[in-house]
Tab-separated table of C-alpha atoms in Angstrom:
chain	number	residue	atom	x	y	z
A	7	MET	CA	51.180	-30.416	-36.871
A	8	ALA	CA	47.991	-32.276	-35.606
A	9	ARG	CA	48.681	-31.071	-32.116
A	10	LYS	CA	48.930	-27.484	-33.304
A	11	TYR	CA	45.850	-27.773	-35.295
A	12	PHE	CA	43.806	-29.060	-32.369
A	13	ALA	CA	45.287	-26.368	-30.152
A	14	ARG	CA	44.156	-23.773	-32.532
A	15	ILE	CA	40.753	-25.283	-32.829
A	16	TYR	CA	40.406	-25.234	-28.912
A	17	ILE	CA	41.521	-21.658	-28.789
A	18	LEU	CA	38.883	-20.721	-31.330
A	19	ILE	CA	36.225	-22.762	-29.398
A	20	VAL	CA	37.094	-20.740	-26.068
A	21	VAL	CA	36.890	-17.536	-27.959
A	22	LEU	CA	33.594	-18.294	-29.276
A	23	ILE	CA	32.334	-19.434	-25.853
A	24	LEU	CA	33.511	-16.220	-24.197
A	25	GLY	CA	32.028	-14.210	-27.076
A	26	VAL	CA	28.492	-15.968	-26.537
A	27	VAL	CA	28.753	-15.470	-22.749
A	28	GLY	CA	29.730	-11.856	-23.183
A	29	CYS	CA	26.639	-11.189	-25.641
A	30	ALA	CA	24.179	-13.471	-23.778
A	31	SER	CA	20.647	-12.351	-23.307
A	32	ILE	CA	20.235	-10.085	-20.095
A	33	ASN	CA	17.611	-10.763	-17.595
A	34	SER	CA	15.572	-7.428	-17.534
A	35	ILE	CA	13.057	-8.481	-14.800
A	36	SER	CA	14.918	-6.506	-12.088
A	37	ILE	CA	15.484	-3.531	-14.275
A	38	VAL	CA	11.662	-3.483	-15.131
A	39	LYS	CA	10.975	-3.541	-11.524
A	40	PHE	CA	13.214	-0.807	-10.827
A	41	ASN	CA	11.673	1.274	-13.734
A	42	GLY	CA	8.222	0.553	-12.212
A	43	ALA	CA	9.172	1.852	-8.614
A	44	VAL	CA	10.851	5.053	-10.256
A	45	GLN	CA	7.557	5.787	-11.926
A	46	GLU	CA	5.443	5.214	-8.848
A	47	ALA	CA	7.795	7.572	-6.752
A	48	GLY	CA	7.214	10.484	-9.441
A	49	THR	CA	3.444	10.071	-9.202
A	50	GLY	CA	3.404	9.979	-5.336
A	51	ILE	CA	5.468	13.197	-4.970
A	52	ASP	CA	3.351	14.958	-7.599
A	53	ALA	CA	0.264	13.861	-5.532
A	54	ALA	CA	1.833	15.407	-2.188
A	55	MET	CA	2.818	18.489	-3.991
A	56	SER	CA	-0.851	18.952	-5.458
A	57	VAL	CA	-1.998	18.767	-1.688
A	58	ASN	CA	0.506	21.435	-0.596
A	59	TYR	CA	-0.500	23.636	-3.528
A	60	ASN	CA	-4.279	23.432	-2.760
A	61	TRP	CA	-3.594	24.222	1.079
A	62	THR	CA	-1.483	27.223	0.277
A	63	ARG	CA	-3.938	28.510	-2.264
A	64	SER	CA	-6.907	28.217	-0.069
A	65	GLY	CA	-4.913	29.689	2.750
A	66	PHE	CA	-4.174	32.718	0.705
A	67	ILE	CA	-7.803	33.118	-0.390
A	68	GLU	CA	-8.884	32.981	3.379
A	69	GLY	CA	-6.180	35.445	4.586
A	70	PHE	CA	-6.592	37.824	1.681
A	71	SER	CA	-10.396	37.951	2.002
A	72	ALA	CA	-10.286	38.617	5.733
A	73	ASN	CA	-7.582	41.328	5.573
A	74	SER	CA	-9.444	44.677	5.761
A	75	GLU	CA	-6.469	46.247	3.916
A	76	SER	CA	-6.768	43.848	0.889
A	77	LYS	CA	-7.575	45.678	-2.404
A	78	PHE	CA	-9.244	43.892	-5.399
A	79	SER	CA	-6.724	45.724	-7.787
A	80	GLN	CA	-3.979	43.573	-6.138
A	81	LEU	CA	-5.499	40.334	-7.678
A	82	ILE	CA	-5.141	41.941	-11.185
A	83	ILE	CA	-2.129	40.602	-13.287
A	84	GLN	CA	-0.388	43.087	-15.227
A	85	PRO	CA	0.052	41.715	-18.864
A	86	GLY	CA	3.697	41.612	-19.689
A	87	GLU	CA	6.565	39.268	-20.327
A	88	LYS	CA	6.044	37.458	-17.110
A	89	TYR	CA	2.393	38.235	-16.348
A	90	ASP	CA	3.569	39.996	-13.004
A	91	TRP	CA	1.076	40.249	-10.276
A	92	SER	CA	0.042	43.792	-8.971
A	93	MET	CA	0.844	42.973	-5.445
A	94	GLU	CA	4.324	43.716	-4.113
A	95	LYS	CA	5.034	39.789	-3.404
A	96	PRO	CA	3.318	37.101	-5.405
A	97	PRO	CA	1.319	34.604	-3.182
A	98	ILE	CA	3.384	31.638	-1.988
A	99	TYR	CA	1.212	28.917	-3.605
A	100	LEU	CA	2.698	30.158	-7.022
A	101	ASP	CA	6.062	29.215	-5.670
A	102	ILE	CA	4.771	25.835	-4.646
A	103	LYS	CA	3.276	25.494	-8.224
A	104	ARG	CA	6.541	26.148	-9.749
A	105	THR	CA	8.408	23.815	-7.497
A	106	GLN	CA	5.864	21.064	-8.419
A	107	SER	CA	6.377	21.632	-11.987
A	108	SER	CA	10.091	21.622	-11.779
A	109	LEU	CA	10.131	18.558	-9.511
A	110	ALA	CA	8.021	16.810	-11.952
A	111	GLU	CA	10.408	17.557	-14.855
A	112	LEU	CA	13.416	16.330	-12.750
A	113	ASN	CA	11.467	12.913	-11.883
A	114	ASN	CA	10.435	12.758	-15.444
A	115	ALA	CA	14.091	12.968	-16.553
A	116	PHE	CA	15.123	10.085	-14.274
A	117	THR	CA	12.110	8.143	-15.411
A	118	GLN	CA	13.457	8.494	-18.872
A	119	TYR	CA	16.791	7.222	-17.735
A	120	ALA	CA	15.081	4.138	-16.170
A	121	ASN	CA	13.172	3.513	-19.516
A	122	LEU	CA	16.315	3.634	-21.278
A	123	LEU	CA	17.724	0.865	-19.101
A	124	VAL	CA	14.754	-1.197	-19.949
A	125	LYS	CA	15.329	-0.766	-23.635
A	126	LEU	CA	18.988	-1.455	-23.596
A	127	SER	CA	18.613	-4.585	-21.411
A	128	GLY	CA	15.600	-5.864	-23.157
A	129	GLY	CA	17.241	-6.194	-26.484
A	130	GLU	CA	15.265	-3.302	-28.040
A	131	LEU	CA	17.068	-1.942	-31.160
A	132	VAL	CA	18.492	1.433	-30.107
A	133	SER	CA	20.772	3.121	-32.687
A	134	ILE	CA	23.818	5.072	-31.444
A	135	ASP	CA	22.093	8.396	-32.863
A	136	THR	CA	18.902	7.564	-30.988
A	137	PHE	CA	20.894	6.998	-27.694
A	138	ASP	CA	22.860	10.249	-28.186
A	139	GLN	CA	19.563	12.284	-28.557
A	140	LEU	CA	17.779	10.486	-25.514
A	141	ALA	CA	20.917	11.096	-23.348
A	142	LYS	CA	20.937	14.814	-24.513
A	143	ASP	CA	17.498	15.341	-23.830
A	144	ILE	CA	17.539	13.459	-20.320
A	145	ASN	CA	20.608	15.580	-19.257
A	146	LYS	CA	19.067	18.863	-20.478
A	147	ASN	CA	15.773	18.289	-18.718
A	148	ALA	CA	17.468	17.240	-15.381
A	149	ILE	CA	19.819	20.102	-15.488
A	150	GLU	CA	17.047	22.828	-16.153
A	151	ALA	CA	14.912	21.041	-13.482
A	152	ALA	CA	17.735	21.280	-10.826
A	153	LYS	CA	18.423	25.023	-11.727
A	154	ALA	CA	14.840	25.914	-11.030
A	155	LEU	CA	14.482	23.913	-7.950
A	156	LYS	CA	17.780	25.519	-6.640
A	157	VAL	CA	19.051	22.171	-5.041
A	158	SER	CA	22.255	22.266	-2.942
A	159	VAL	CA	23.892	19.955	-5.798
A	160	SER	CA	25.364	21.780	-8.664
A	161	PRO	CA	22.994	21.609	-11.472
A	162	ASN	CA	25.497	20.570	-13.854
A	163	ASP	CA	26.265	17.627	-11.577
A	164	MET	CA	22.682	16.599	-12.049
A	165	ALA	CA	23.353	15.449	-15.639
A	166	LEU	CA	21.921	11.779	-15.346
A	167	ILE	CA	24.157	10.313	-18.052
A	168	SER	CA	27.825	11.131	-17.833
A	169	THR	CA	30.158	11.219	-20.648
A	170	ALA	CA	32.013	8.008	-19.733
A	171	ALA	CA	28.606	6.152	-19.193
A	172	SER	CA	27.547	7.284	-22.636
A	173	GLU	CA	30.744	5.857	-24.104
A	174	ALA	CA	30.105	2.562	-22.470
A	175	ALA	CA	26.365	2.655	-23.747
A	176	ARG	CA	27.592	3.113	-27.257
A	177	LEU	CA	29.975	0.276	-27.074
A	178	TYR	CA	27.086	-1.879	-25.656
A	179	ILE	CA	24.855	-0.879	-28.599
A	180	GLU	CA	27.669	-1.762	-31.100
A	181	GLN	CA	28.717	-5.086	-29.561
A	182	LYS	CA	25.984	-6.225	-27.191
A	183	ARG	CA	28.304	-7.302	-24.637
A	184	GLN	CA	27.136	-7.310	-20.998
A	185	GLY	CA	30.244	-5.820	-19.620
A	186	TYR	CA	29.520	-2.611	-21.347
A	187	LEU	CA	25.860	-2.358	-19.971
A	188	ILE	CA	27.501	-2.940	-16.539
A	189	ASP	CA	29.908	-0.035	-17.123
A	190	PHE	CA	27.028	2.076	-18.162
A	191	ILE	CA	25.137	1.436	-14.937
A	192	ARG	CA	28.339	1.729	-12.655
A	193	LYS	CA	29.454	5.086	-14.116
A	194	ASN	CA	26.051	6.617	-13.464
A	195	GLN	CA	25.897	5.462	-9.816
A	196	GLU	CA	27.348	8.658	-8.399
A	197	VAL	CA	24.652	10.920	-10.181
A	198	VAL	CA	21.988	8.432	-8.984
A	199	GLN	CA	22.969	9.081	-5.451
A	200	LYS	CA	23.036	12.877	-6.056
A	201	TYR	CA	19.588	12.757	-7.650
A	202	SER	CA	18.194	10.792	-4.569
A	203	ASP	CA	19.734	13.182	-2.037
A	204	ALA	CA	18.302	16.086	-3.880
A	205	CYS	CA	14.845	14.540	-3.740
A	206	ILE	CA	15.102	13.586	-0.130
A	207	GLN	CA	16.082	17.143	0.614
A	208	LEU	CA	12.987	18.546	-1.210
A	209	ILE	CA	10.721	15.978	0.444
A	210	ARG	CA	11.572	17.159	3.934
A	211	ILE	CA	10.920	20.817	2.811
A	212	ILE	CA	7.666	19.750	1.549
A	213	ARG	CA	6.734	17.735	4.663
A	214	GLY	CA	7.585	20.874	6.696
A	215	ASN	CA	5.264	23.015	4.655
A	216	LEU	CA	2.426	20.583	5.022
A	217	LYS	CA	2.798	20.625	8.828
A	218	THR	CA	2.826	24.327	8.953
A	219	TYR	CA	-0.283	24.522	6.605
A	220	TYR	CA	-2.001	21.775	8.507
A	221	VAL	CA	-2.020	24.221	11.533
A	222	GLU	CA	-3.340	27.034	9.495
A	223	LYS	CA	-5.985	24.885	8.047
A	224	TYR	CA	-7.310	23.690	11.298
A	225	GLU	CA	-7.278	27.000	13.011
A	226	PRO	CA	-10.446	28.332	11.404
A	227	ILE	CA	-12.232	25.092	12.236
A	228	LYS	CA	-11.244	25.312	15.841
A	229	ASN	CA	-12.447	28.851	16.020
A	230	ALA	CA	-15.870	27.809	14.443
A	231	TRP	CA	-16.122	24.901	16.947
A	232	ASN	CA	-15.431	27.108	19.965
A	233	ALA	CA	-18.209	29.473	18.686
A	234	SER	CA	-20.746	26.713	18.432
A	235	SER	CA	-22.134	24.113	20.728
A	236	GLY	CA	-24.073	20.892	20.597
A	237	GLN	CA	-25.048	19.619	17.061
A	238	GLY	CA	-23.867	22.990	15.708
A	239	ARG	CA	-20.365	21.374	15.992
A	240	GLN	CA	-21.016	18.528	13.786
A	241	LYS	CA	-19.998	20.401	10.571
A	242	GLN	CA	-16.648	21.363	12.168
A	243	THR	CA	-16.098	17.808	13.592
A	244	GLU	CA	-16.515	16.352	9.934
A	245	ALA	CA	-14.320	19.033	8.460
A	246	MET	CA	-11.585	18.246	11.051
A	247	LEU	CA	-11.828	14.491	10.327
A	248	SER	CA	-11.702	15.005	6.685
A	249	LEU	CA	-8.587	17.313	7.121
A	250	ASN	CA	-6.905	14.649	9.307
A	251	GLU	CA	-7.472	12.066	6.753
A	252	GLN	CA	-5.903	14.190	4.018
A	253	PHE	CA	-3.060	15.138	6.218
A	254	THR	CA	-2.088	11.764	7.713
A	255	THR	CA	-2.344	10.169	4.125
A	256	ALA	CA	-0.137	13.033	2.731
A	257	LEU	CA	2.450	12.495	5.346
A	258	GLY	CA	2.303	8.693	4.633
A	259	VAL	CA	3.205	9.540	1.094
A	260	MET	CA	6.096	11.791	2.133
A	261	GLN	CA	7.420	8.927	4.433
A	262	GLU	CA	7.202	6.303	1.726
A	263	LEU	CA	8.802	8.645	-0.808
A	264	GLU	CA	11.743	9.195	1.471
A	265	SER	CA	12.067	5.375	1.673
A	266	VAL	CA	11.899	5.041	-2.004
A	267	TYR	CA	14.646	7.546	-2.772
A	268	THR	CA	16.773	6.321	0.202
A	269	ALA	CA	16.508	2.835	-1.467
A	270	LEU	CA	16.997	3.826	-5.179
A	271	PRO	CA	20.769	4.148	-5.159
A	272	LYS	CA	21.232	0.653	-3.624
A	273	ALA	CA	18.620	-0.736	-5.858
A	274	HIS	CA	20.417	0.896	-9.000
A	275	ALA	CA	23.777	-0.725	-7.877
A	276	GLU	CA	22.206	-4.113	-7.569
A	277	LEU	CA	21.062	-4.078	-11.308
A	278	ILE	CA	24.730	-4.888	-12.046
A	279	LYS	CA	24.375	-8.120	-9.896
A	280	SER	CA	21.253	-9.069	-11.953
A	281	ILE	CA	23.012	-8.788	-15.126
A	282	ASN	CA	25.944	-11.045	-13.842
A	283	ASN	CA	23.634	-13.614	-12.004
A	284	PRO	CA	19.936	-13.539	-13.660
A	285	LYS	CA	18.792	-16.000	-10.816
A	286	LEU	CA	20.106	-13.826	-7.938
A	287	ASP	CA	17.328	-12.547	-5.497
A	288	LEU	CA	18.081	-8.789	-5.331
A	289	GLN	CA	16.616	-7.635	-2.001
A	290	GLY	CA	17.172	-3.769	-2.729
A	291	VAL	CA	15.355	-3.803	-6.067
A	292	GLN	CA	12.571	-6.000	-4.418
A	293	GLU	CA	12.104	-3.462	-1.631
A	294	LEU	CA	12.103	-0.605	-3.879
A	295	TYR	CA	9.385	-2.205	-6.151
A	296	THR	CA	7.358	-3.123	-3.083
A	297	SER	CA	7.608	0.476	-1.683
A	298	GLY	CA	6.565	1.778	-5.112
A	299	LYS	CA	3.464	-0.304	-4.888
A	300	ARG	CA	2.684	1.009	-1.308
A	301	LEU	CA	3.137	4.520	-2.750
A	302	GLN	CA	0.603	3.877	-5.435
A	303	ARG	CA	-1.974	2.746	-2.818
A	304	LEU	CA	-1.259	5.834	-0.689
A	305	TYR	CA	-1.362	7.964	-3.825
A	306	THR	CA	-4.754	6.659	-4.601
A	307	GLU	CA	-6.025	7.333	-1.010
A	308	LEU	CA	-4.609	10.862	-1.273
A	309	LYS	CA	-6.403	11.592	-4.508
A	310	LYS	CA	-9.649	10.141	-2.944
A	311	ASN	CA	-9.355	12.430	0.180
A	312	GLY	CA	-8.245	15.475	-1.715
């Protein structure tokens, strides 16, 4: 009898220990760093898109003004459901503006996802109803943004929180066991990769636009330089140097952004390791965070030069 009694006590102790381990406090430092880098990336790409918008808008103004066939009536908007322009084809800078807005929405949706990870890992009280609403909003915003951007990935595949991941999150909220949070992150890994690939595709398009409009911006400066001489060229020299500073900083932002989005899936996957081993030094998350801080510095320079 005594042996059976102590055996039951031993089993009970083991069960309690496993329960404590499963519900142990989660180290959220790496997840906070991941969240910070995601926010820096969103800020940086918006800054680069602002430069693209400004260049295309000023290019339209210069070209339209210099064209002898341009008519003032073409600049008038016809009030209607979509406020259509009178000209046959709206200026390209309006497409750039719409892209900037949709891309900001897509990045904002992913930022909301990263914020949700921080809340869950940090022990913040999140009810299942609150989670369901957050997940619904995040997925809706991501899908609508993907449709507007016309990315190569199917918009429905851009839902950032899958059905399987949602179930894992609900179990984690109910039971606070680490394994369910790990499942939540793991089951979202594929869509994080798709999100990163879509952003890299857009970054490369934007980089190409920046290079094209750089040429268009320096052509008038070059022509004015050739038409001047001596001290008369000082104004054009200053204008070209300012343009170069703005252009090189913008390209630096684009290069850093591609590095951020390339590192993002790896860093996201490494979050699982940080839950299993809080003392583990996660290189991917640290690289992502460091790149995000460099991006913030470049973003500041871009705003200053802009």
